[in-house]
Each structure stands twice: as C-alpha cells, then as structure tokens.
Tab-separated table of C-alpha atoms in Angstrom:
chain	number	residue	atom	x	y	z
A	95	MET	CA	-38.524	-6.281	28.181
A	96	ALA	CA	-37.833	-4.137	31.227
A	97	ILE	CA	-40.374	-3.244	33.847
A	98	ASP	CA	-38.352	-1.914	36.792
A	99	THR	CA	-38.838	1.854	36.698
A	100	ALA	CA	-38.257	2.507	40.398
A	101	LEU	CA	-34.776	3.832	39.711
A	102	PRO	CA	-33.357	6.984	41.303
A	103	SER	CA	-32.875	9.930	38.956
A	104	THR	CA	-29.127	9.787	39.582
A	105	THR	CA	-28.633	6.487	37.720
A	106	ALA	CA	-27.254	6.277	34.180
A	107	THR	CA	-30.173	4.214	32.873
A	108	PHE	CA	-33.955	4.182	33.086
A	109	SER	CA	-35.889	1.040	32.284
A	110	ILE	CA	-38.193	1.617	29.330
A	111	LEU	CA	-40.657	-1.062	28.245
A	112	SER	CA	-39.895	-2.594	24.863
A	113	ASP	CA	-42.946	-4.830	25.284
A	114	ALA	CA	-45.831	-2.791	26.682
A	115	LEU	CA	-47.274	-5.914	28.383
A	116	PRO	CA	-50.867	-5.107	27.403
A	117	ASP	CA	-52.358	-8.105	29.233
A	118	ASN	CA	-50.713	-7.369	32.575
A	119	THR	CA	-53.349	-5.935	34.925
A	120	SER	CA	-51.054	-5.596	37.944
A	121	LEU	CA	-48.989	-2.788	36.394
A	122	PRO	CA	-50.168	0.822	36.056
A	123	ALA	CA	-51.994	1.607	32.827
A	124	PHE	CA	-49.303	4.170	31.926
A	125	MET	CA	-45.647	3.152	31.629
A	126	VAL	CA	-43.253	4.640	29.086
A	127	SER	CA	-42.401	2.296	26.226
A	128	THR	CA	-40.627	2.426	22.881
A	129	THR	CA	-43.660	0.832	21.203
A	130	ARG	CA	-46.443	3.044	22.580
A	131	GLY	CA	-44.489	5.950	23.996
A	132	PHE	CA	-46.708	7.911	26.370
A	133	LEU	CA	-49.932	6.155	25.379
A	134	PRO	CA	-51.303	3.629	27.881
A	135	ARG	CA	-49.751	0.152	27.745
A	136	ALA	CA	-52.966	-1.216	26.252
A	137	ASP	CA	-55.986	0.404	24.647
A	138	PRO	CA	-58.283	1.768	27.381
A	139	ILE	CA	-61.056	-0.278	28.956
A	140	ALA	CA	-64.273	1.038	27.397
A	141	SER	CA	-66.966	-0.792	29.391
A	142	LEU	CA	-67.188	-1.223	33.156
A	143	PRO	CA	-68.079	-4.414	35.088
A	144	GLU	CA	-71.727	-5.030	35.911
A	145	GLU	CA	-71.296	-3.693	39.455
A	146	PHE	CA	-70.835	-0.206	37.994
A	147	LYS	CA	-73.906	-0.264	35.746
A	148	SER	CA	-75.513	2.657	37.590
A	149	LEU	CA	-72.431	4.807	36.973
A	150	GLU	CA	-72.104	3.812	33.330
A	151	SER	CA	-75.784	4.378	32.590
A	152	ILE	CA	-75.497	7.974	33.811
A	153	LEU	CA	-72.357	8.540	31.743
A	154	ILE	CA	-74.091	7.177	28.625
A	155	ALA	CA	-77.036	9.517	29.201
A	156	MET	CA	-74.861	12.487	30.205
A	157	PRO	CA	-73.603	14.217	27.011
A	158	VAL	CA	-75.468	17.160	25.542
A	159	LYS	CA	-76.009	14.865	22.554
A	160	THR	CA	-75.941	11.145	23.310
A	161	ALA	CA	-74.611	8.406	21.031
A	162	ALA	CA	-78.209	7.802	19.958
A	163	GLY	CA	-78.453	11.413	18.818
A	164	GLU	CA	-80.918	12.385	21.570
A	165	PRO	CA	-80.586	15.297	24.023
A	166	GLY	CA	-78.738	14.094	27.103
A	167	LEU	CA	-78.787	15.106	30.751
A	168	LEU	CA	-76.427	18.046	30.226
A	169	ALA	CA	-78.684	19.462	27.509
A	170	THR	CA	-81.399	20.288	30.046
A	171	GLY	CA	-79.421	20.648	33.264
A	172	ALA	CA	-80.720	17.336	34.595
A	173	LEU	CA	-77.361	15.767	35.461
A	174	GLY	CA	-77.011	17.161	38.972
A	175	GLY	CA	-80.359	15.880	40.172
A	176	THR	CA	-79.779	12.498	38.535
A	177	VAL	CA	-76.411	12.058	40.273
A	178	GLU	CA	-77.825	13.051	43.650
A	179	ARG	CA	-80.886	10.814	43.286
A	180	ASP	CA	-79.827	7.744	41.313
A	181	LEU	CA	-76.114	7.081	41.870
A	182	PRO	CA	-75.138	4.897	44.862
A	183	ASP	CA	-71.751	5.105	46.540
A	184	LEU	CA	-69.834	2.317	44.792
A	185	SER	CA	-66.712	2.485	46.957
A	186	SER	CA	-67.172	-1.079	48.212
A	187	GLU	CA	-67.352	-2.357	44.633
A	188	ILE	CA	-64.062	-0.628	43.830
A	189	GLU	CA	-62.407	-2.618	46.604
A	190	LYS	CA	-63.150	-5.879	44.747
A	191	TYR	CA	-61.122	-4.784	41.722
A	192	LYS	CA	-58.400	-2.654	43.313
A	193	ASP	CA	-55.560	-4.892	42.081
A	194	ASN	CA	-56.615	-4.441	38.444
A	195	LEU	CA	-54.877	-1.123	37.794
A	196	PRO	CA	-56.057	-0.561	34.179
A	197	LEU	CA	-59.644	-1.013	35.402
A	198	MET	CA	-58.953	1.428	38.232
A	199	ASN	CA	-57.752	3.862	35.564
A	200	ALA	CA	-61.012	3.382	33.637
A	201	LEU	CA	-62.974	4.111	36.807
A	202	TYR	CA	-60.794	7.153	37.443
A	203	ARG	CA	-61.596	8.378	33.926
A	204	ASP	CA	-65.322	7.843	34.406
A	205	TYR	CA	-65.602	9.400	37.838
A	206	SER	CA	-63.537	12.389	36.728
A	207	PHE	CA	-65.872	12.952	33.771
A	208	LEU	CA	-68.836	12.773	36.111
A	209	ALA	CA	-67.242	15.069	38.707
A	210	SER	CA	-66.372	17.764	36.157
A	211	ALA	CA	-69.800	17.587	34.520
A	212	TYR	CA	-71.543	17.794	37.891
A	213	LEU	CA	-69.501	20.741	39.155
A	214	LEU	CA	-69.563	22.748	35.920
A	215	GLU	CA	-73.075	21.985	34.634
A	216	PRO	CA	-74.512	25.326	35.907
A	217	CYS	CA	-71.654	27.229	34.234
A	218	HIS	CA	-72.285	25.497	30.920
A	219	LEU	CA	-75.976	26.357	30.998
A	220	ARG	CA	-75.234	30.023	31.661
A	221	PHE	CA	-72.538	30.180	28.992
A	222	MET	CA	-74.863	28.721	26.365
A	223	LYS	CA	-77.334	31.508	27.175
A	224	GLY	CA	-74.635	34.087	26.494
A	225	GLU	CA	-74.072	34.816	30.172
A	226	SER	CA	-70.855	34.676	32.199
A	227	TYR	CA	-69.876	31.356	33.758
A	228	GLY	CA	-70.923	32.375	37.247
A	229	LEU	CA	-70.373	29.868	40.040
A	230	GLY	CA	-70.119	26.124	39.661
A	231	ARG	CA	-71.435	23.739	42.282
A	232	GLN	CA	-69.241	24.231	45.333
A	233	THR	CA	-69.657	20.731	46.796
A	234	LEU	CA	-68.991	17.334	45.225
A	235	PRO	CA	-71.402	14.828	46.796
A	236	LYS	CA	-70.090	11.827	48.689
A	237	ASN	CA	-71.256	9.296	46.077
A	238	VAL	CA	-68.803	10.865	43.607
A	239	ALA	CA	-66.183	12.358	45.927
A	240	VAL	CA	-65.276	9.198	47.849
A	241	PRO	CA	-64.992	6.909	44.789
A	242	ILE	CA	-62.929	9.388	42.759
A	243	ALA	CA	-60.592	9.944	45.700
A	244	THR	CA	-60.255	6.167	46.086
A	245	VAL	CA	-59.433	5.388	42.442
A	246	ALA	CA	-57.188	8.452	42.167
A	247	ALA	CA	-55.111	7.182	45.088
A	248	LEU	CA	-54.881	3.714	43.522
A	249	THR	CA	-53.775	5.073	40.124
A	250	GLY	CA	-51.560	7.931	41.272
A	251	PHE	CA	-53.628	10.800	39.874
A	252	LYS	CA	-55.277	13.825	41.482
A	253	PRO	CA	-58.970	13.333	42.289
A	254	PHE	CA	-59.944	15.539	39.354
A	255	MET	CA	-59.841	15.247	35.590
A	256	GLU	CA	-56.346	14.978	34.068
A	257	TYR	CA	-55.193	14.985	30.453
A	258	ALA	CA	-53.558	11.557	30.247
A	259	GLY	CA	-55.411	9.518	32.846
A	260	SER	CA	-58.934	10.523	31.889
A	261	TYR	CA	-59.833	13.188	29.324
A	262	ALA	CA	-57.590	12.284	26.386
A	263	LEU	CA	-55.119	9.401	26.449
A	264	PHE	CA	-57.337	6.951	28.353
A	265	ASN	CA	-60.498	7.986	26.543
A	266	TYR	CA	-60.444	6.287	23.162
A	267	ARG	CA	-61.556	2.996	21.701
A	268	LEU	CA	-60.910	1.326	18.364
A	269	GLU	CA	-63.947	0.980	16.106
A	270	ASN	CA	-62.218	-1.957	14.386
A	271	PRO	CA	-59.412	-3.479	16.508
A	272	SER	CA	-57.706	-4.912	13.432
A	273	LEU	CA	-57.122	-1.401	12.036
A	274	GLY	CA	-55.223	-0.173	15.086
A	275	LEU	CA	-54.578	3.480	15.868
A	276	GLN	CA	-55.493	4.949	12.477
A	277	TYR	CA	-57.239	8.262	13.069
A	278	GLU	CA	-60.415	7.219	11.244
A	279	ASN	CA	-60.620	4.172	13.522
A	280	LEU	CA	-60.580	6.153	16.785
A	281	ARG	CA	-63.694	6.898	18.835
A	282	LEU	CA	-64.225	8.584	22.195
A	283	ILE	CA	-65.436	6.531	25.146
A	284	ARG	CA	-66.805	9.482	27.137
A	285	ALA	CA	-67.815	12.984	26.061
A	286	PHE	CA	-69.474	16.119	27.390
A	287	GLU	CA	-71.111	17.644	24.341
A	288	ASN	CA	-71.209	15.999	20.880
A	289	GLY	CA	-67.989	14.002	21.161
A	290	LEU	CA	-69.545	10.578	20.647
A	291	ASP	CA	-69.984	11.654	17.019
A	292	PRO	CA	-66.455	11.074	15.606
A	293	THR	CA	-66.899	13.954	13.142
A	294	SER	CA	-67.642	16.478	15.905
A	295	SER	CA	-65.217	19.157	17.020
A	296	GLU	CA	-65.143	17.747	20.541
A	297	ALA	CA	-64.080	14.347	19.200
A	298	GLY	CA	-61.538	15.928	16.878
A	299	PHE	CA	-60.008	17.948	19.701
A	300	VAL	CA	-59.272	14.836	21.753
A	301	LEU	CA	-58.521	12.375	18.947
A	302	VAL	CA	-55.903	14.626	17.341
A	303	HIS	CA	-54.011	14.544	20.643
A	304	ILE	CA	-54.118	10.739	20.624
A	305	ASP	CA	-52.974	10.726	17.009
A	306	MET	CA	-50.021	12.922	17.983
A	307	VAL	CA	-48.995	10.853	20.999
A	308	LYS	CA	-49.097	7.757	18.777
A	309	HIS	CA	-45.673	8.923	17.522
A	310	SER	CA	-44.154	9.358	20.980
A	311	GLY	CA	-42.514	5.914	21.029
A	312	GLN	CA	-40.093	7.126	18.367
A	313	LEU	CA	-39.506	10.267	20.402
A	314	VAL	CA	-38.650	8.222	23.493
A	315	GLU	CA	-36.368	5.951	21.490
A	316	GLY	CA	-34.474	8.894	20.017
A	317	ALA	CA	-34.113	10.635	23.375
A	318	MET	CA	-32.657	7.506	24.977
A	319	ALA	CA	-30.220	7.015	22.090
A	320	ALA	CA	-29.067	10.635	22.294
A	321	LEU	CA	-28.524	10.390	26.039
A	322	GLU	CA	-26.603	7.137	25.693
A	323	GLY	CA	-24.458	8.502	22.865
A	324	CYS	CA	-23.653	11.670	24.771
A	325	GLY	CA	-22.854	9.728	27.936
A	326	LYS	CA	-20.424	7.499	26.036
A	327	GLY	CA	-18.970	10.311	23.980
A	328	ASN	CA	-20.231	8.546	20.857
A	329	ARG	CA	-21.100	11.450	18.589
A	330	GLU	CA	-22.475	9.299	15.785
A	331	GLN	CA	-24.976	7.627	18.138
A	332	PHE	CA	-25.812	10.995	19.672
A	333	GLU	CA	-26.577	12.535	16.296
A	334	ARG	CA	-28.638	9.537	15.210
A	335	GLY	CA	-30.660	9.918	18.393
A	336	LEU	CA	-31.296	13.614	17.758
A	337	GLU	CA	-32.207	12.828	14.161
A	338	THR	CA	-34.799	10.341	15.429
A	339	VAL	CA	-36.158	12.954	17.845
A	340	VAL	CA	-36.474	15.473	14.998
A	341	GLY	CA	-38.213	12.909	12.778
A	342	ALA	CA	-40.757	12.126	15.495
A	343	LEU	CA	-41.424	15.807	16.138
A	344	VAL	CA	-41.953	16.457	12.429
A	345	GLU	CA	-44.623	13.730	12.411
A	346	ILE	CA	-46.217	15.090	15.588
A	347	ASN	CA	-46.325	18.637	14.238
A	348	GLU	CA	-47.861	17.481	10.972
A	349	VAL	CA	-50.626	15.677	12.866
A	350	MET	CA	-51.106	18.766	15.045
A	351	ASP	CA	-51.817	20.819	11.918
A	352	GLY	CA	-54.874	18.655	11.335
A	353	MET	CA	-56.575	20.180	14.381
A	354	TRP	CA	-57.832	23.103	12.293
A	355	LYS	CA	-60.030	20.823	10.161
A	356	LYS	CA	-60.979	18.237	12.755
A	357	SER	CA	-61.954	20.635	15.541
A	358	LYS	CA	-63.405	23.975	14.448
A	359	PRO	CA	-62.420	27.146	16.346
A	360	ASN	CA	-66.061	28.263	16.533
A	361	ASP	CA	-67.058	25.092	18.396
A	362	TYR	CA	-64.366	24.892	21.050
A	363	THR	CA	-65.715	27.194	23.752
A	364	SER	CA	-69.011	25.286	24.068
A	365	PHE	CA	-67.395	22.063	25.326
A	366	ARG	CA	-64.387	23.811	26.891
A	367	THR	CA	-66.466	24.753	29.942
A	368	PHE	CA	-66.358	21.181	31.233
A	369	ILE	CA	-62.555	20.895	31.231
A	370	PHE	CA	-61.904	23.860	33.494
A	371	GLY	CA	-60.323	23.094	36.835
A	372	ILE	CA	-60.828	24.545	40.289
A	373	THR	CA	-57.491	26.317	40.857
A	374	SER	CA	-57.425	29.996	39.855
A	375	GLN	CA	-60.926	29.858	38.380
A	376	SER	CA	-63.690	32.354	39.176
A	377	MET	CA	-66.243	29.519	39.196
A	378	PHE	CA	-64.686	28.121	42.390
A	379	PRO	CA	-63.374	31.078	44.413
A	380	ASP	CA	-62.964	29.044	47.605
A	381	GLY	CA	-62.261	25.585	46.152
A	382	VAL	CA	-64.640	22.615	46.272
A	383	ILE	CA	-65.741	20.553	49.277
A	384	TYR	CA	-65.346	16.813	48.664
A	385	GLU	CA	-67.969	15.272	50.942
A	386	GLY	CA	-66.649	12.329	52.925
A	387	VAL	CA	-63.064	13.089	51.852
A	388	SER	CA	-62.047	16.428	53.353
A	389	GLU	CA	-63.720	19.012	55.561
A	390	GLU	CA	-61.562	21.669	53.907
A	391	ALA	CA	-62.131	22.767	50.331
A	392	LEU	CA	-59.832	21.192	47.755
A	393	SER	CA	-58.424	22.735	44.589
A	394	PHE	CA	-56.967	21.131	41.469
A	395	ARG	CA	-55.909	22.371	38.069
A	396	GLY	CA	-58.050	21.505	35.094
A	397	GLU	CA	-57.342	19.307	32.094
A	398	SER	CA	-54.704	20.833	29.832
A	399	GLY	CA	-52.637	19.726	26.869
A	400	ALA	CA	-49.742	21.248	28.806
A	401	ASN	CA	-49.839	18.063	30.880
A	402	ASP	CA	-48.728	15.996	27.888
A	403	SER	CA	-45.230	14.525	28.267
A	404	MET	CA	-43.810	14.902	24.740
A	405	ILE	CA	-42.617	18.513	24.751
A	406	PRO	CA	-41.519	18.384	28.416
A	407	LEU	CA	-39.358	15.409	27.378
A	408	CYS	CA	-37.738	17.595	24.723
A	409	ASP	CA	-37.312	20.499	27.157
A	410	ASN	CA	-35.473	18.237	29.585
A	411	LEU	CA	-33.433	16.430	26.944
A	412	LEU	CA	-32.274	19.614	25.206
A	413	GLU	CA	-31.738	21.458	28.507
A	414	ILE	CA	-34.093	24.291	27.599
A	415	THR	CA	-34.003	26.625	30.591
A	416	MET	CA	-37.208	28.430	31.447
A	417	PRO	CA	-37.059	31.926	32.962
A	418	ALA	CA	-37.441	32.372	36.708
A	419	THR	CA	-41.004	33.721	36.594
A	420	PRO	CA	-44.349	32.984	38.234
A	421	LEU	CA	-45.401	31.564	34.869
A	422	THR	CA	-42.637	28.982	35.069
A	423	ASP	CA	-43.809	28.109	38.575
A	424	ILE	CA	-47.150	27.147	37.026
A	425	LEU	CA	-45.282	25.006	34.500
A	426	LYS	CA	-43.596	23.166	37.366
A	427	ASP	CA	-46.944	22.617	39.077
A	428	PHE	CA	-48.326	21.092	35.878
A	429	ARG	CA	-45.641	18.400	36.127
A	430	THR	CA	-47.518	16.848	39.035
A	431	TYR	CA	-50.551	16.228	36.791
A	432	ARG	CA	-49.077	13.310	34.866
A	433	PRO	CA	-48.918	9.527	35.304
A	434	GLY	CA	-46.329	8.649	37.940
A	435	ASN	CA	-44.084	6.708	35.574
A	436	HIS	CA	-44.104	9.611	33.115
A	437	ARG	CA	-43.065	12.004	35.892
A	438	GLU	CA	-40.221	9.705	36.966
A	439	PHE	CA	-38.992	9.360	33.390
A	440	LEU	CA	-39.038	13.102	32.709
A	441	GLU	CA	-37.204	13.796	35.972
A	442	TRP	CA	-34.608	11.181	35.071
A	443	VAL	CA	-34.093	12.656	31.589
A	444	GLN	CA	-33.632	16.127	33.049
A	445	HIS	CA	-31.109	14.959	35.615
A	446	ARG	CA	-29.243	12.766	33.127
A	447	ALA	CA	-28.999	15.486	30.462
A	448	ASN	CA	-27.712	17.950	33.061
A	449	THR	CA	-25.213	15.440	34.475
A	450	ILE	CA	-23.645	14.612	31.099
A	451	HIS	CA	-23.940	18.230	29.839
A	452	LEU	CA	-25.830	17.274	26.713
A	453	LYS	CA	-26.206	20.808	25.367
A	454	GLU	CA	-22.492	21.480	25.830
A	455	PHE	CA	-21.664	18.213	24.042
A	456	ALA	CA	-23.961	19.126	21.154
A	457	LEU	CA	-22.331	22.525	20.653
A	458	LYS	CA	-18.768	21.190	20.461
A	459	GLU	CA	-19.182	20.084	16.840
A	460	ASN	CA	-20.941	21.839	13.982
A	461	SER	CA	-22.755	18.711	12.840
A	462	SER	CA	-24.155	17.995	16.313
A	463	ALA	CA	-25.057	21.643	16.800
A	464	ALA	CA	-27.054	21.568	13.572
A	465	PHE	CA	-29.040	18.528	14.736
A	466	TYR	CA	-29.558	20.232	18.092
A	467	LEU	CA	-30.839	23.408	16.430
A	468	HIS	CA	-33.207	21.368	14.237
A	469	ALA	CA	-34.619	19.730	17.378
A	470	LEU	CA	-35.095	23.113	19.041
A	471	ASN	CA	-36.822	24.325	15.909
A	472	GLN	CA	-39.364	21.514	16.043
A	473	VAL	CA	-40.097	22.372	19.687
A	474	ARG	CA	-40.525	25.981	18.565
A	475	GLU	CA	-42.922	24.890	15.826
A	476	PHE	CA	-44.989	22.907	18.321
A	477	ARG	CA	-45.234	25.786	20.776
A	478	TRP	CA	-45.994	28.273	18.002
A	479	ARG	CA	-48.896	26.102	16.829
A	480	HIS	CA	-50.141	25.881	20.408
A	481	TRP	CA	-50.046	29.682	20.629
A	482	CYS	CA	-51.911	29.986	17.314
A	483	PHE	CA	-54.595	27.618	18.593
A	484	THR	CA	-54.927	29.683	21.771
A	485	ARG	CA	-55.230	32.875	19.750
A	486	GLU	CA	-57.835	31.563	17.287
A	487	TYR	CA	-59.831	29.181	19.504
A	488	ILE	CA	-59.849	31.192	22.744
A	489	LEU	CA	-58.487	34.760	22.728
A	490	LYS	CA	-60.679	35.840	19.820
A	491	ARG	CA	-63.803	34.219	21.326
A	492	THR	CA	-63.845	34.718	25.090
A	493	SER	CA	-62.594	37.220	27.646
A	494	HIS	CA	-62.184	34.642	30.421
A	495	PRO	CA	-58.688	35.391	31.796
A	496	THR	CA	-57.434	31.896	32.586
A	497	ALA	CA	-56.870	28.717	30.612
A	498	THR	CA	-58.499	25.432	31.630
A	499	GLY	CA	-55.484	24.536	33.769
A	500	GLY	CA	-55.576	27.857	35.604
A	501	SER	CA	-52.666	29.571	33.832
A	502	PRO	CA	-52.965	33.157	32.511
A	503	ILE	CA	-54.402	32.763	29.027
A	504	VAL	CA	-52.302	35.450	27.269
A	505	THR	CA	-48.850	35.227	28.801
A	506	TRP	CA	-48.291	31.615	29.831
A	507	LEU	CA	-47.543	29.952	26.479
A	508	PRO	CA	-45.314	32.814	25.258
A	509	ASN	CA	-43.235	32.357	28.417
A	510	GLN	CA	-42.131	28.920	27.170
A	511	LEU	CA	-42.001	29.816	23.474
A	512	GLN	CA	-39.753	32.804	24.134
A	513	ALA	CA	-37.348	30.588	26.086
A	514	VAL	CA	-36.953	28.327	23.031
A	515	LEU	CA	-36.489	31.296	20.702
A	516	ASP	CA	-33.842	32.768	23.016
A	517	LEU	CA	-31.919	29.486	23.098
A	518	MET	CA	-32.083	29.144	19.313
A	519	SER	CA	-30.667	32.649	18.959
A	520	ALA	CA	-27.864	31.833	21.400
A	521	VAL	CA	-26.923	28.671	19.492
A	522	HIS	CA	-26.976	30.506	16.174
A	523	ASP	CA	-24.841	33.352	17.550
A	524	THR	CA	-22.288	30.872	18.908
A	525	PHE	CA	-21.475	29.705	15.386
A	526	LYS	CA	-21.986	32.970	13.528
A	527	ASP	CA	-18.275	33.843	13.511
A	528	GLN	CA	-17.413	30.299	12.394
A	529	GLY	CA	-19.370	30.477	9.172
A	530	GLY	CA	-22.685	29.354	10.652
A	531	LEU	CA	-24.317	25.930	10.568
A	532	GLY	CA	-25.376	25.807	6.937
A	533	SER	CA	-28.120	27.261	4.788
A	534	ARG	CA	-30.946	25.201	6.328
A	535	CYS	CA	-30.083	26.410	9.812
A	536	SER	CA	-29.867	29.986	8.523
A	537	SER	CA	-33.356	29.659	7.049
A	538	ILE	CA	-34.604	28.237	10.325
A	539	MET	CA	-33.236	31.221	12.207
A	540	ASP	CA	-34.662	33.747	9.752
A	541	ALA	CA	-38.125	32.268	10.303
A	542	ALA	CA	-37.630	32.051	14.081
A	543	LEU	CA	-36.525	35.675	14.410
A	544	ALA	CA	-39.466	36.877	12.323
A	545	GLN	CA	-41.772	34.803	14.482
A	546	GLN	CA	-40.262	36.276	17.622
A	547	ASP	CA	-41.191	39.756	16.437
A	548	THR	CA	-44.730	38.619	15.584
A	549	LEU	CA	-45.132	36.948	18.979
A	550	ARG	CA	-44.134	40.090	20.871
A	551	LYS	CA	-46.584	42.208	18.893
A	552	GLU	CA	-49.438	39.741	19.391
A	553	VAL	CA	-48.834	39.332	23.115
A	554	ARG	CA	-48.645	43.091	23.555
A	555	LYS	CA	-51.900	43.513	21.618
A	556	TYR	CA	-53.849	41.003	23.701
A	557	CYS	CA	-52.340	42.254	26.954
A	558	GLU	CA	-53.424	45.810	26.120
A	559	GLU	CA	-56.924	44.661	25.151
A	560	ARG	CA	-57.312	42.751	28.418
A	561	ASN	CA	-55.411	45.189	30.623
A	562	VAL	CA	-52.823	42.538	31.479
A	563	SER	CA	-49.157	43.320	32.054
A	564	PRO	CA	-46.807	41.527	29.624
A	565	VAL	CA	-43.935	41.989	32.065
A	566	VAL	CA	-43.251	39.162	34.503
A	567	ALA	CA	-40.646	38.711	37.188
A	568	GLY	CA	-37.277	38.306	35.554
A	569	GLY	CA	-38.499	39.697	32.237
A	570	ASN	CA	-37.332	42.875	30.512
A	571	PRO	CA	-39.492	45.990	30.962
A	572	GLY	CA	-41.523	46.763	27.901
A	573	ARG	CA	-40.910	43.374	26.332
A	574	ALA	CA	-43.621	40.808	25.934
A	575	PRO	CA	-42.537	37.489	27.408
C-alpha cells in the first residue's frame, strides 16, 4: 500500500492506494485508490456524535418529505426560522474531533446541506408556486457559517456544497453492509426533497452517480498502466492500459444510461433548486455574507456532476485539448471544486501525459491508435449522454440561463463535446490515407460525425430560442461550439 501523495507533478510516479485503509481516521476521506477509485476510502459516516444532535435533528426534519413520510421543514418554509432559533454554534464541538478527517467530512456534508437549504428555501417555495426563483437569503447566519467554514478548511473543500465531498459521493449508506455497493443496497444519508425514499427521482439522481464512480478504480488502474507503458516505450503494456480504460468507461456509460429510469426528467427541476450555487446566479446577485467569517460577500459555484474526476482523468490522460474560450475557463475553475488528492492526481496525470507525449506515442502504430480512438469514443459517449440529460431534464423544462455550477446552460457542455469530436476526426484523418484503422473505427467515426451535425443543430436551436450566441472566443463564426 502507498499513502504518500505529496509528490510534485513533475515526478514519474504518483502513489495510488492499493489498500484504501478504511479504518484510518487521520487521512482525508478521499484518496485515489485502485480498489475504490474516486469514491471515499471508506463508506461515509451516516450518523453524527451526540454533541451534534441539534444539527442532525434539523437535518432529519428538513426534507420536503421526511424518512417517516411526513411533510418536513422545507415543505412549509419552516427551515429558516428553525435554524435561526434552535441551532447553536457547534464550532467548539468540532474542535474536539478535528483530527478525525472522515468525521470532519461528514460534518462538512451536513453543514453544506443545511447551508444550501437555508439560502435557497425561499427560491424553492416560489418555484413550486410557478414563480421565478427570485432572491435567496443573502446572509448565512453565524451558527452555520462559522462551522461550515471550519470543517471546509479542515477537509480542503470550499465552504459550500460540492459534488464529491457532500452532495453525492459522501452521501450514501449501505442498507445491508454485507451486500456492498450494489445499486439496490444504496440509500441517501441526506436529501432535500423526497430522496430518503430510494425509489424517488432525487435518490436515483445521486445514487446513479455513485454507481458510476464505483467503476473508477478500474479506470485509475488502466490510466496508470497506460502511462507506465508509454513512459517505458512498452507498447503492449500501453495498449493493455488503454483497453482497461475503455472497459471501465463502457461500464460507466452503461450505468449512466440507467438515469432515465431511476430519475425522471419531469421530477428533476423540483429538487434542482437546492443544488444551485452562488456564482453567476440571479438568486445571489452580490454574493452571500457569511456571518462571523467574512465582512465581504462570498461566492462559490454550486454542486455539479462536472466536478466528478472520471472524465477529467480521461481528458488529461488522452491529452484532449479544450479550446481557448471563456467556457473552458469555467472548466478550469471547476477543477478547484474537488477533493485535494483528486486534484493532485489529475494534475499529475496531465503533466505526465504531456511530458511523455502519450497521444503522439499512441498514433505511431495503428493498433495503439485504434485503442486510443476507442477511448476517445467512450469519452464522447459520456459527454453526449450528459448533453442529452441537459436537453431533456433542463432545457425543455426551464428557461433559467445557468446550470447549477454557474456555467451557461446551452453552450458549456458542447464546448467540451466538440473538442472530443474534433480530436476524433483528426485521428481518423491521420490514418485515412493508410487504409484506416479497421471497420469498427470506421463505424465509430460515422456515428461521431452524424452526432456532430446533430449537436450543432440542437445548440443552434436552443441558442436561438434563448437569444444566446453560439459563438465563443476562438470559435468559428456561425458554428455552434
């Protein structure tokens, strides 16, 4: 087992855990491993110590529909008053447990749920009446602001809800520990709407993400093998690594397809309100004051699946270059909303792949180029599904112009998808005069080129409907990104 991850990005190796050390409470909850990938080292802590009973009791009573099936605080707009009246500042209790980092992560999860619910409760109530979101609460009270800032500093997160550290990857429990991470055995720990019912769309939305990331250990293993093989000039090892990456992505994409049944498009916008951030959102035009933390308003991006580490790992491994656009600048900002060890690993992969010229190595031999194109194709499939979800779950159901993380809702995902399609076309064209890369790769490219045409038409359609320009800096005039 290896636990030293404090290595500079210039080194030839990065220490990945082979044993996730689930009982070690001195290490951060999130460290990349070949066994659990980007999931936390151990299943998340579901119940808090007795000192935090007042916090946990509010969280249990908070959802629109509680675990007992009764209307909760958010159903009637009673959360804000309850937090202001009944929740003490538990900062001194946090100090007692500060060396237990998984517990600090659980507290970060719980305070971030409470902070988002408190700030966005008025918006939810308006939205459910058919009104616009309006303004959220512009101040986070000291009894929430100081504790969330404290646990965020201890765990390395922003003092606002994040995808891995709170909303998704540290927000599940096992109904039967002996059955492990089977989908039917997963339950949410915290929820905003109906998510404590495992058959609800809110539960499905989060649990499908966990079910996908369950396969990320194989993805990490394949990426490391490909990097090692390329670095040594061992083409057989390199190709085996890429084959492992492709296999993991196939599994991940298949799980992703299950979202349609497990989380219904009609239901998404009702619980989506609570995962909006502060940055670039009309609900918080001047940011949010964190009482006892900062006299100036603070601003953070909201929870977003774009903060997951699986596809960014593939981008960095395969040296997929994103266009120099403001949309890509948002992508770079999203990188800061991940567990610290994940960020270090992704930075190392990017630097290592660039140093050993992985893409160039892949394109020197037809067999390697074919594996490389298959990997790109799986990244394309992932991003195409994400676009389809955005179209069906959001664009057809709300006119709000920004995604939960603050990115432009129409143009941001196509910015990344088009970059993959462009690279696939370049790889295919490189081998066109040499007889191509085989019938399977030809079929892949036929589908990709047809999809590219569909994407441009759809982006243009939604941009015209919303009076948004499809042209971004660095893009071609008249072409949807």
